[in-house]
mmCIF file of C-alpha atoms in Angstrom:
data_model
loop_
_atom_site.group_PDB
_atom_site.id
_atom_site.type_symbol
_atom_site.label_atom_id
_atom_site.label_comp_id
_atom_site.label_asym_id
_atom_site.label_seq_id
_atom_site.Cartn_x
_atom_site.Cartn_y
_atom_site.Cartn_z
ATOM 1 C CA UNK A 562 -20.346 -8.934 35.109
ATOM 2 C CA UNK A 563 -18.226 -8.732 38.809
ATOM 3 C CA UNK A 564 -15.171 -6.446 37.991
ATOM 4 C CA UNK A 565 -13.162 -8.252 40.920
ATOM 5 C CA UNK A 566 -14.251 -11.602 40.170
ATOM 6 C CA UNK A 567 -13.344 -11.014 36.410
ATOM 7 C CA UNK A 568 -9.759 -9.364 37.164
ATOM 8 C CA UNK A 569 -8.996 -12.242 39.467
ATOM 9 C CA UNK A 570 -10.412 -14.962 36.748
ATOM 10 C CA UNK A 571 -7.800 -12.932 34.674
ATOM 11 C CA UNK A 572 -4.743 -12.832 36.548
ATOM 12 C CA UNK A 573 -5.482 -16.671 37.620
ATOM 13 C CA UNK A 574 -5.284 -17.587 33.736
ATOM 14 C CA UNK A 575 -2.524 -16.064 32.281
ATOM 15 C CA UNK A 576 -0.479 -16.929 35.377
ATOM 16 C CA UNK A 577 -1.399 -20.678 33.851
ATOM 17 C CA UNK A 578 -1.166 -19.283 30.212
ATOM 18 C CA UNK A 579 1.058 -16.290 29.883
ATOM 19 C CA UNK A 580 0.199 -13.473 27.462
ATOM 20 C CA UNK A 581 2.074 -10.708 25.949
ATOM 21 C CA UNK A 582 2.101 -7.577 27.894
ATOM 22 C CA UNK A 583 0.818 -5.813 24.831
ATOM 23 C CA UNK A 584 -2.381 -8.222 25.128
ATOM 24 C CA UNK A 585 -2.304 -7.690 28.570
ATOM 25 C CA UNK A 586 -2.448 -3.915 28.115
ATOM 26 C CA UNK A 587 -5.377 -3.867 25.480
ATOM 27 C CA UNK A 588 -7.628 -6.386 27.416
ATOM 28 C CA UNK A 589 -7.330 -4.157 30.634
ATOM 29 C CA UNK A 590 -8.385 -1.458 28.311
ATOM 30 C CA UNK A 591 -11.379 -2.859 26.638
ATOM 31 C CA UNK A 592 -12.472 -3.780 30.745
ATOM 32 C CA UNK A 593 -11.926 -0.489 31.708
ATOM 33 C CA UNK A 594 -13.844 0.676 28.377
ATOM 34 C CA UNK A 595 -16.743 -2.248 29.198
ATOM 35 C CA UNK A 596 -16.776 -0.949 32.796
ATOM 36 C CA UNK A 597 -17.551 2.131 32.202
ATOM 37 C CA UNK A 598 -20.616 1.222 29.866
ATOM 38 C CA UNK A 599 -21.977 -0.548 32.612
ATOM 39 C CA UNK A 600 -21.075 -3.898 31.318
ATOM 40 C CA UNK A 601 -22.286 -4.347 28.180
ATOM 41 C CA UNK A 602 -22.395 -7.497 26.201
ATOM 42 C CA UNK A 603 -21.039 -5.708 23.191
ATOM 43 C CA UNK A 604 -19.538 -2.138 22.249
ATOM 44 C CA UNK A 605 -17.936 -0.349 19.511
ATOM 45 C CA UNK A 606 -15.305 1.536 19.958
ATOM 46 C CA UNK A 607 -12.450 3.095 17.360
ATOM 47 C CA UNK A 608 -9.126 0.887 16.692
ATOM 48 C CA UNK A 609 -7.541 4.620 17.715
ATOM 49 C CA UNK A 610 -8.890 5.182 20.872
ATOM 50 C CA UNK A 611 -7.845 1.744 21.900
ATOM 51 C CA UNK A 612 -4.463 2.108 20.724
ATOM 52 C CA UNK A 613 -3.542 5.368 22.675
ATOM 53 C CA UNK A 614 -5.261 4.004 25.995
ATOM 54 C CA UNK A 615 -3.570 0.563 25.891
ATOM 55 C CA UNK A 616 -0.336 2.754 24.596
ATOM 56 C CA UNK A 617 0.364 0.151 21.294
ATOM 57 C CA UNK A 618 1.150 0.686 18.200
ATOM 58 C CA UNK A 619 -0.656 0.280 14.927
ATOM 59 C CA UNK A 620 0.943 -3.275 14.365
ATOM 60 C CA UNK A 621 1.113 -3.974 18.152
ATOM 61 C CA UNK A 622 -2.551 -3.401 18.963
ATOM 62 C CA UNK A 623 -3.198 -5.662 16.076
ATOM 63 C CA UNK A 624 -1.350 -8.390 16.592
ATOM 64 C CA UNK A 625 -2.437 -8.275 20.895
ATOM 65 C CA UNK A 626 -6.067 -8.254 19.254
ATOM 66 C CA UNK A 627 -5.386 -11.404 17.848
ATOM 67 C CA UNK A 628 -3.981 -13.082 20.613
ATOM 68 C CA UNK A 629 -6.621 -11.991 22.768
ATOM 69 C CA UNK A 630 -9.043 -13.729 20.484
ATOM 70 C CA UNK A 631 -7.023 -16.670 19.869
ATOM 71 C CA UNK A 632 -7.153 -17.018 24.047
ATOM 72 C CA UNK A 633 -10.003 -17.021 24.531
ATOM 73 C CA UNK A 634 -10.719 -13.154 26.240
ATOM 74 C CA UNK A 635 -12.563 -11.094 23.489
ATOM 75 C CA UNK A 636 -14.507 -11.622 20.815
ATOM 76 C CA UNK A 637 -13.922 -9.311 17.274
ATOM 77 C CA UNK A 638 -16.669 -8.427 14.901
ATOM 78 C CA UNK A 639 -15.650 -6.535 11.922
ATOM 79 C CA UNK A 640 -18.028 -4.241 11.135
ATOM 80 C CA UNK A 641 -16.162 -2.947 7.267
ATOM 81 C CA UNK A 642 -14.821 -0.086 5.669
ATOM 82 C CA UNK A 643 -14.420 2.580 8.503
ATOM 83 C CA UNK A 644 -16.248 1.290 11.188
ATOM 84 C CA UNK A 645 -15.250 0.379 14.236
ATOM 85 C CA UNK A 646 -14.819 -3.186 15.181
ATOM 86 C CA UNK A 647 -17.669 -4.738 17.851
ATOM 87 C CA UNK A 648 -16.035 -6.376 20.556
ATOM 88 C CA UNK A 649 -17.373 -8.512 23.644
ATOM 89 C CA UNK A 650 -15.175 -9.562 26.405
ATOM 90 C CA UNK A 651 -15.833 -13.089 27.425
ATOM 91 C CA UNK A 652 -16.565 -13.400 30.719
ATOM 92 C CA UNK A 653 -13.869 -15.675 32.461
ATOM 93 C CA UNK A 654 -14.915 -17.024 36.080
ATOM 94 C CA UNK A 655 -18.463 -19.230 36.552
ATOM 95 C CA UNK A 656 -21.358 -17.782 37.008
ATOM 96 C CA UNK A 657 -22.836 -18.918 40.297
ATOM 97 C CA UNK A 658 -24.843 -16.114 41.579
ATOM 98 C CA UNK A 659 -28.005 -18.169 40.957
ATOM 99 C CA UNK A 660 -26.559 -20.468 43.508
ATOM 100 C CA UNK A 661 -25.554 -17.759 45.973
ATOM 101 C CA UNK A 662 -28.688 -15.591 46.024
ATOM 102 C CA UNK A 663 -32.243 -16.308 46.596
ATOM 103 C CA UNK A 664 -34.653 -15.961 43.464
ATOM 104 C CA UNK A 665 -36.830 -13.521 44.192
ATOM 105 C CA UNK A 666 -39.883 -15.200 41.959
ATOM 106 C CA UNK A 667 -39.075 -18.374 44.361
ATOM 107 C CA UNK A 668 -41.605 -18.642 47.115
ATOM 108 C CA UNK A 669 -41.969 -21.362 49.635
ATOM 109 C CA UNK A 670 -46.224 -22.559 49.240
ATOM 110 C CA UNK A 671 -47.771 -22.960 52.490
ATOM 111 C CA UNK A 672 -51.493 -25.296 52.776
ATOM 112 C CA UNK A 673 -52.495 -21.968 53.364
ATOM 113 C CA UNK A 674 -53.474 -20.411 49.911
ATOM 114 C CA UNK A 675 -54.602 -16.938 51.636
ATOM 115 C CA UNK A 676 -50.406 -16.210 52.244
ATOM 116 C CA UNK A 677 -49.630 -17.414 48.873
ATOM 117 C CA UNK A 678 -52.033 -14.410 47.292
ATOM 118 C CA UNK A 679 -50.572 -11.816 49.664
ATOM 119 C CA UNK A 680 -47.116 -12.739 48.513
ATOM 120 C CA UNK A 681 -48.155 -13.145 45.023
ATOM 121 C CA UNK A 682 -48.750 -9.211 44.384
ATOM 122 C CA UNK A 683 -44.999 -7.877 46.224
ATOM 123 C CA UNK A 684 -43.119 -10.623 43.831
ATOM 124 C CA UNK A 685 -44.540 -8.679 40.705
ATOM 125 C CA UNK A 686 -44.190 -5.446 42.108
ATOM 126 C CA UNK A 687 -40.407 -6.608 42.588
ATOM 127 C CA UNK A 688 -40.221 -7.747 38.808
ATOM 128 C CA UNK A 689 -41.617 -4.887 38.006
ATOM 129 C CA UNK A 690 -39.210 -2.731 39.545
ATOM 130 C CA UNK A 691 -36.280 -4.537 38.580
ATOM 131 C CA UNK A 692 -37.576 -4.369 34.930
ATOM 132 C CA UNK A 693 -37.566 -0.649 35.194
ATOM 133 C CA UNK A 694 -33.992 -0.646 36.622
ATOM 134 C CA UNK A 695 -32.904 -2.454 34.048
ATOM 135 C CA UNK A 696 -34.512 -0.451 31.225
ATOM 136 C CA UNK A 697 -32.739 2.919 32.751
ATOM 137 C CA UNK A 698 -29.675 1.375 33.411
ATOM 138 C CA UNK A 699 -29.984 0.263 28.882
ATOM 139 C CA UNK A 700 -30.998 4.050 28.498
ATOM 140 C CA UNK A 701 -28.243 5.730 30.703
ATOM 141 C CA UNK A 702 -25.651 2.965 28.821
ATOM 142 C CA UNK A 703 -26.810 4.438 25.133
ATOM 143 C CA UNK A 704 -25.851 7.906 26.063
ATOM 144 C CA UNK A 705 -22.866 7.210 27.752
ATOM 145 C CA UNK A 706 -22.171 4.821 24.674
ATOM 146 C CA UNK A 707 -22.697 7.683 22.018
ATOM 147 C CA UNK A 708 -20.759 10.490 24.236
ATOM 148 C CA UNK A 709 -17.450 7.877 23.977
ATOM 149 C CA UNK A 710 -17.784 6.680 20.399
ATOM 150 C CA UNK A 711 -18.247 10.804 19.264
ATOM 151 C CA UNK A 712 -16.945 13.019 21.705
ATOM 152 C CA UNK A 713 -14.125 11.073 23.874
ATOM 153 C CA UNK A 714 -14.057 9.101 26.842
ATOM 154 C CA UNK A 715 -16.202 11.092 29.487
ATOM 155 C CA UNK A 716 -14.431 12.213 32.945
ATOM 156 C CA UNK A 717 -16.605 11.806 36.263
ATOM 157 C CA UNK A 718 -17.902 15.362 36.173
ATOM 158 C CA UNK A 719 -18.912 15.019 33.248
ATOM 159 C CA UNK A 720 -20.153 11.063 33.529
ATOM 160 C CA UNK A 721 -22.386 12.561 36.702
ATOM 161 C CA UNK A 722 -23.747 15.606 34.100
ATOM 162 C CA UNK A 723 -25.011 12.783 32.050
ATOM 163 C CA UNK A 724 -26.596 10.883 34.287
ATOM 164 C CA UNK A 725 -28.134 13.963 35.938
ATOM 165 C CA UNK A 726 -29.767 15.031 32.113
ATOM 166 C CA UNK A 727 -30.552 11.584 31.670
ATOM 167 C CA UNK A 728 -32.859 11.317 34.873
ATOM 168 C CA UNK A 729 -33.960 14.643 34.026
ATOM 169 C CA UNK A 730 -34.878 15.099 30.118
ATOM 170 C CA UNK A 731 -34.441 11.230 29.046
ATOM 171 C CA UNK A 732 -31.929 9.533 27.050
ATOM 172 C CA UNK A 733 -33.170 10.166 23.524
ATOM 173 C CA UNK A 734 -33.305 13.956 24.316
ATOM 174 C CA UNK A 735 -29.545 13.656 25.482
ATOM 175 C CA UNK A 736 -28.489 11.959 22.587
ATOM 176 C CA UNK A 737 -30.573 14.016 20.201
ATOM 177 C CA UNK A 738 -28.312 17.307 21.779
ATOM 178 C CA UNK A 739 -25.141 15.878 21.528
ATOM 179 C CA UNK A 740 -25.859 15.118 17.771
ATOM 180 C CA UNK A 741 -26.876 18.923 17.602
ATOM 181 C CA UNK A 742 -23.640 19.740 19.243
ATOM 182 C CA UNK A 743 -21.467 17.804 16.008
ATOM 183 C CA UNK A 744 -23.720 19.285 13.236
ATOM 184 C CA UNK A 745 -22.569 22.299 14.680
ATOM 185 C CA UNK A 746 -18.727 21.713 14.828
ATOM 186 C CA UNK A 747 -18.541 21.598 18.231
ATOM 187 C CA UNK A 748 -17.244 18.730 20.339
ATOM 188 C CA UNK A 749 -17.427 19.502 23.772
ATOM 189 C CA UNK A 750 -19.957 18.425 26.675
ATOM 190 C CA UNK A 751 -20.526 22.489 27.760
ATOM 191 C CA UNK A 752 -22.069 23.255 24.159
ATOM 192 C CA UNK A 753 -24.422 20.065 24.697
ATOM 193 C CA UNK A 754 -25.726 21.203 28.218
ATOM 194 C CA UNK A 755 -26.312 24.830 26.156
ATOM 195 C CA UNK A 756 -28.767 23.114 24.612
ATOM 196 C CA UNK A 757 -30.439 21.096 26.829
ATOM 197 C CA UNK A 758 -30.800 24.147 29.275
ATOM 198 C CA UNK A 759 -32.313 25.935 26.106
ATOM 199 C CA UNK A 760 -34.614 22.988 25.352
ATOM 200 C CA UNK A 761 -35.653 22.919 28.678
ATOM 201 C CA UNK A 762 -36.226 26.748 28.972
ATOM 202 C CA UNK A 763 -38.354 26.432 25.779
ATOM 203 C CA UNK A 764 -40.500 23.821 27.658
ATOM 204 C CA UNK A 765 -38.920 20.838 25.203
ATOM 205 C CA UNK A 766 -39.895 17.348 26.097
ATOM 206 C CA UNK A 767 -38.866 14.859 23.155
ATOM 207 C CA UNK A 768 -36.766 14.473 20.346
ATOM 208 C CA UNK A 769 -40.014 15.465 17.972
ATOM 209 C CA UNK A 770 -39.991 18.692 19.950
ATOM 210 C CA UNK A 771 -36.508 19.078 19.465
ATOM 211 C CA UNK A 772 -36.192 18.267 15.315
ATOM 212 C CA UNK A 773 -39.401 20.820 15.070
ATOM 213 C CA UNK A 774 -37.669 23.851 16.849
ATOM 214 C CA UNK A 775 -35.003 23.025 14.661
ATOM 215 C CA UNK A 776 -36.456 23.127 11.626
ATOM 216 C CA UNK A 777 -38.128 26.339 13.116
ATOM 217 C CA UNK A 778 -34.840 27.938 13.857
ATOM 218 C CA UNK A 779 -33.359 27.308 10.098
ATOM 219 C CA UNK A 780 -36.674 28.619 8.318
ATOM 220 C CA UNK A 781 -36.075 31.757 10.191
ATOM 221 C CA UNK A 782 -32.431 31.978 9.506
ATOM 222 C CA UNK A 783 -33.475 31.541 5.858
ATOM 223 C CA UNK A 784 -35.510 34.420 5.705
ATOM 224 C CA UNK A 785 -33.767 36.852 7.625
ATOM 225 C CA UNK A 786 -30.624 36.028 5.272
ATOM 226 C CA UNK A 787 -32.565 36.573 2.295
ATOM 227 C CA UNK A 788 -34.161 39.845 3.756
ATOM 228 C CA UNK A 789 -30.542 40.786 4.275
ATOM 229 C CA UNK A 790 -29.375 40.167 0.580
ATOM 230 C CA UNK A 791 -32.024 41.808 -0.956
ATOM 231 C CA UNK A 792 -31.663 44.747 2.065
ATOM 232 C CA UNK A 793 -27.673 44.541 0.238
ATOM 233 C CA UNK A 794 -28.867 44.435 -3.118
ATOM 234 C CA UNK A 795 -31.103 47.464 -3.064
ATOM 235 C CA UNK A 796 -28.531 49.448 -1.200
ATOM 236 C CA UNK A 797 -26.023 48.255 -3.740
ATOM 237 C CA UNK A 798 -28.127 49.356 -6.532
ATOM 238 C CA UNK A 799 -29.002 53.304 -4.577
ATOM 239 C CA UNK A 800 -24.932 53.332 -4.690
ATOM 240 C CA UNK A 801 -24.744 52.179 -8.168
ATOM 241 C CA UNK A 802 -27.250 54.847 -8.759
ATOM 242 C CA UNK A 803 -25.873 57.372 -7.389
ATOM 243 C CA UNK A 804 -22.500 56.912 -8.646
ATOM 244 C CA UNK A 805 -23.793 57.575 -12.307
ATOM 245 C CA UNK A 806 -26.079 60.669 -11.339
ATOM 246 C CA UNK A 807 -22.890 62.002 -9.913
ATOM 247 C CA UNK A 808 -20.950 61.425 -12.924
ATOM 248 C CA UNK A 809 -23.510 62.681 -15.348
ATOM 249 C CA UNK A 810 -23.012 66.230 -13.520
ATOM 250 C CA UNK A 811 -19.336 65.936 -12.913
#
């Protein structure tokens, strides 16, 4: 989706059909939101967060969701119970960048089939490439995703970290730290790069590396705790011990 072309579409409309400036405020909101996923074509994100961005109330944030809806700018999924509602902004100008831009896959055939199979070979590598870009762009947009939905909406320090341990470790890895980071109690990005650094200083490479230290780490923990209590238990029964030797000779 074009940001400028969908912010003009937007103005242009509701300068024909007016909206509340409550509805106003919550569809800039979910664009800003949508922008900074990288334009997905749907996102969660909490009721909550939305209302103290846009600056509504409880009862005004619903009733701009509605109008948005009835409007024809967003689209709601409910999701149930405590989960946070799907949403998908409709995009509002025409589409006409296949009219603008030259398909790449397009080639113009010459009698001369020996230029056709020289082309034939860069046009896939293209496709190939753009394939790729595509795939880390969906990567890099999970992460970013999950850091909103569980830890807040990321600054750009902290948007550039991502991308940086994204490129470096992979997506999954990223993700798999920050869920490390809330089983811990913690909810802040500098306890997440902790990890990663340690993960990568351990010569960690995947999520199944990741759960297995894990699981390494707690089996430890488990013994030297129980080494510990019975460490407590016999020094609690020497003092017990004592206690009635002295009071036999007392």
């Amino acid at each position: 989706m074009n940001y400028i072309k969908q912010m003009n579409a937007f103005h242009l409309k509701i300068d024909l059909e007016p909206i509340s400036i409550q509805a106003r405020s919550l569809w800039l909101t979910l664009i800003d939101i949508n922008n900074k996923l990288l334009w997905r074509k749907t996102f969660t994100v909490a009721a909550s967060k939305l209302q103290d961005k846009a600056g509504l109330s409880a009862t005004s944030f619903k009733r701009a969701r509605i109008e948005l809806e009835e409007n024809g700018f967003i689209q709601v999924t409910s999701q149930g119970g405590n989960q946070a509602a799907v949403y998908h902004v409709v995009q509002l100008y025409a589409d006409t960048s296949s009219e603008m831009e030259p398909h790449e896959e397009k080639v113009d055939y010459t009698p001369d089939q020996k230029l056709s199979h020289k082309l034939s070979p860069l046009i896939k590598h293209k496709q190939k490439t753009k394939i790729k870009e595509k795939q880390k762009e969906a990567a890099a947009t999970d992460a970013k995703l999950f850091y909103f939905d569980n830890f807040g909406e990321p600054n750009t320090y902290i948007t550039e970290e991502l991308i940086y341990w994204i490129d470096d470790v992979g997506d999954a890895l990223v993700i798999q730290a920050m869920k490390r980071t809330l089983e811990q109690g913690k909810s802040h990005w500098r306890y997440v790069k902790a990890i990663l650094h340690a993960w990568r200083n351990k010569g960690i490479e995947d999520v199944a590396a990741a759960k297995e230290e894990e699981n390494n780490y707690r089996v430890r923990k488990e013994e030297k705790e129980q080494k510990t209590n019975l460490f407590d238990q016999l020094r609690q029964e020497q003092r017990e011990e004592l206690e009635r030797l002295l009071a036999r000779f007392s």
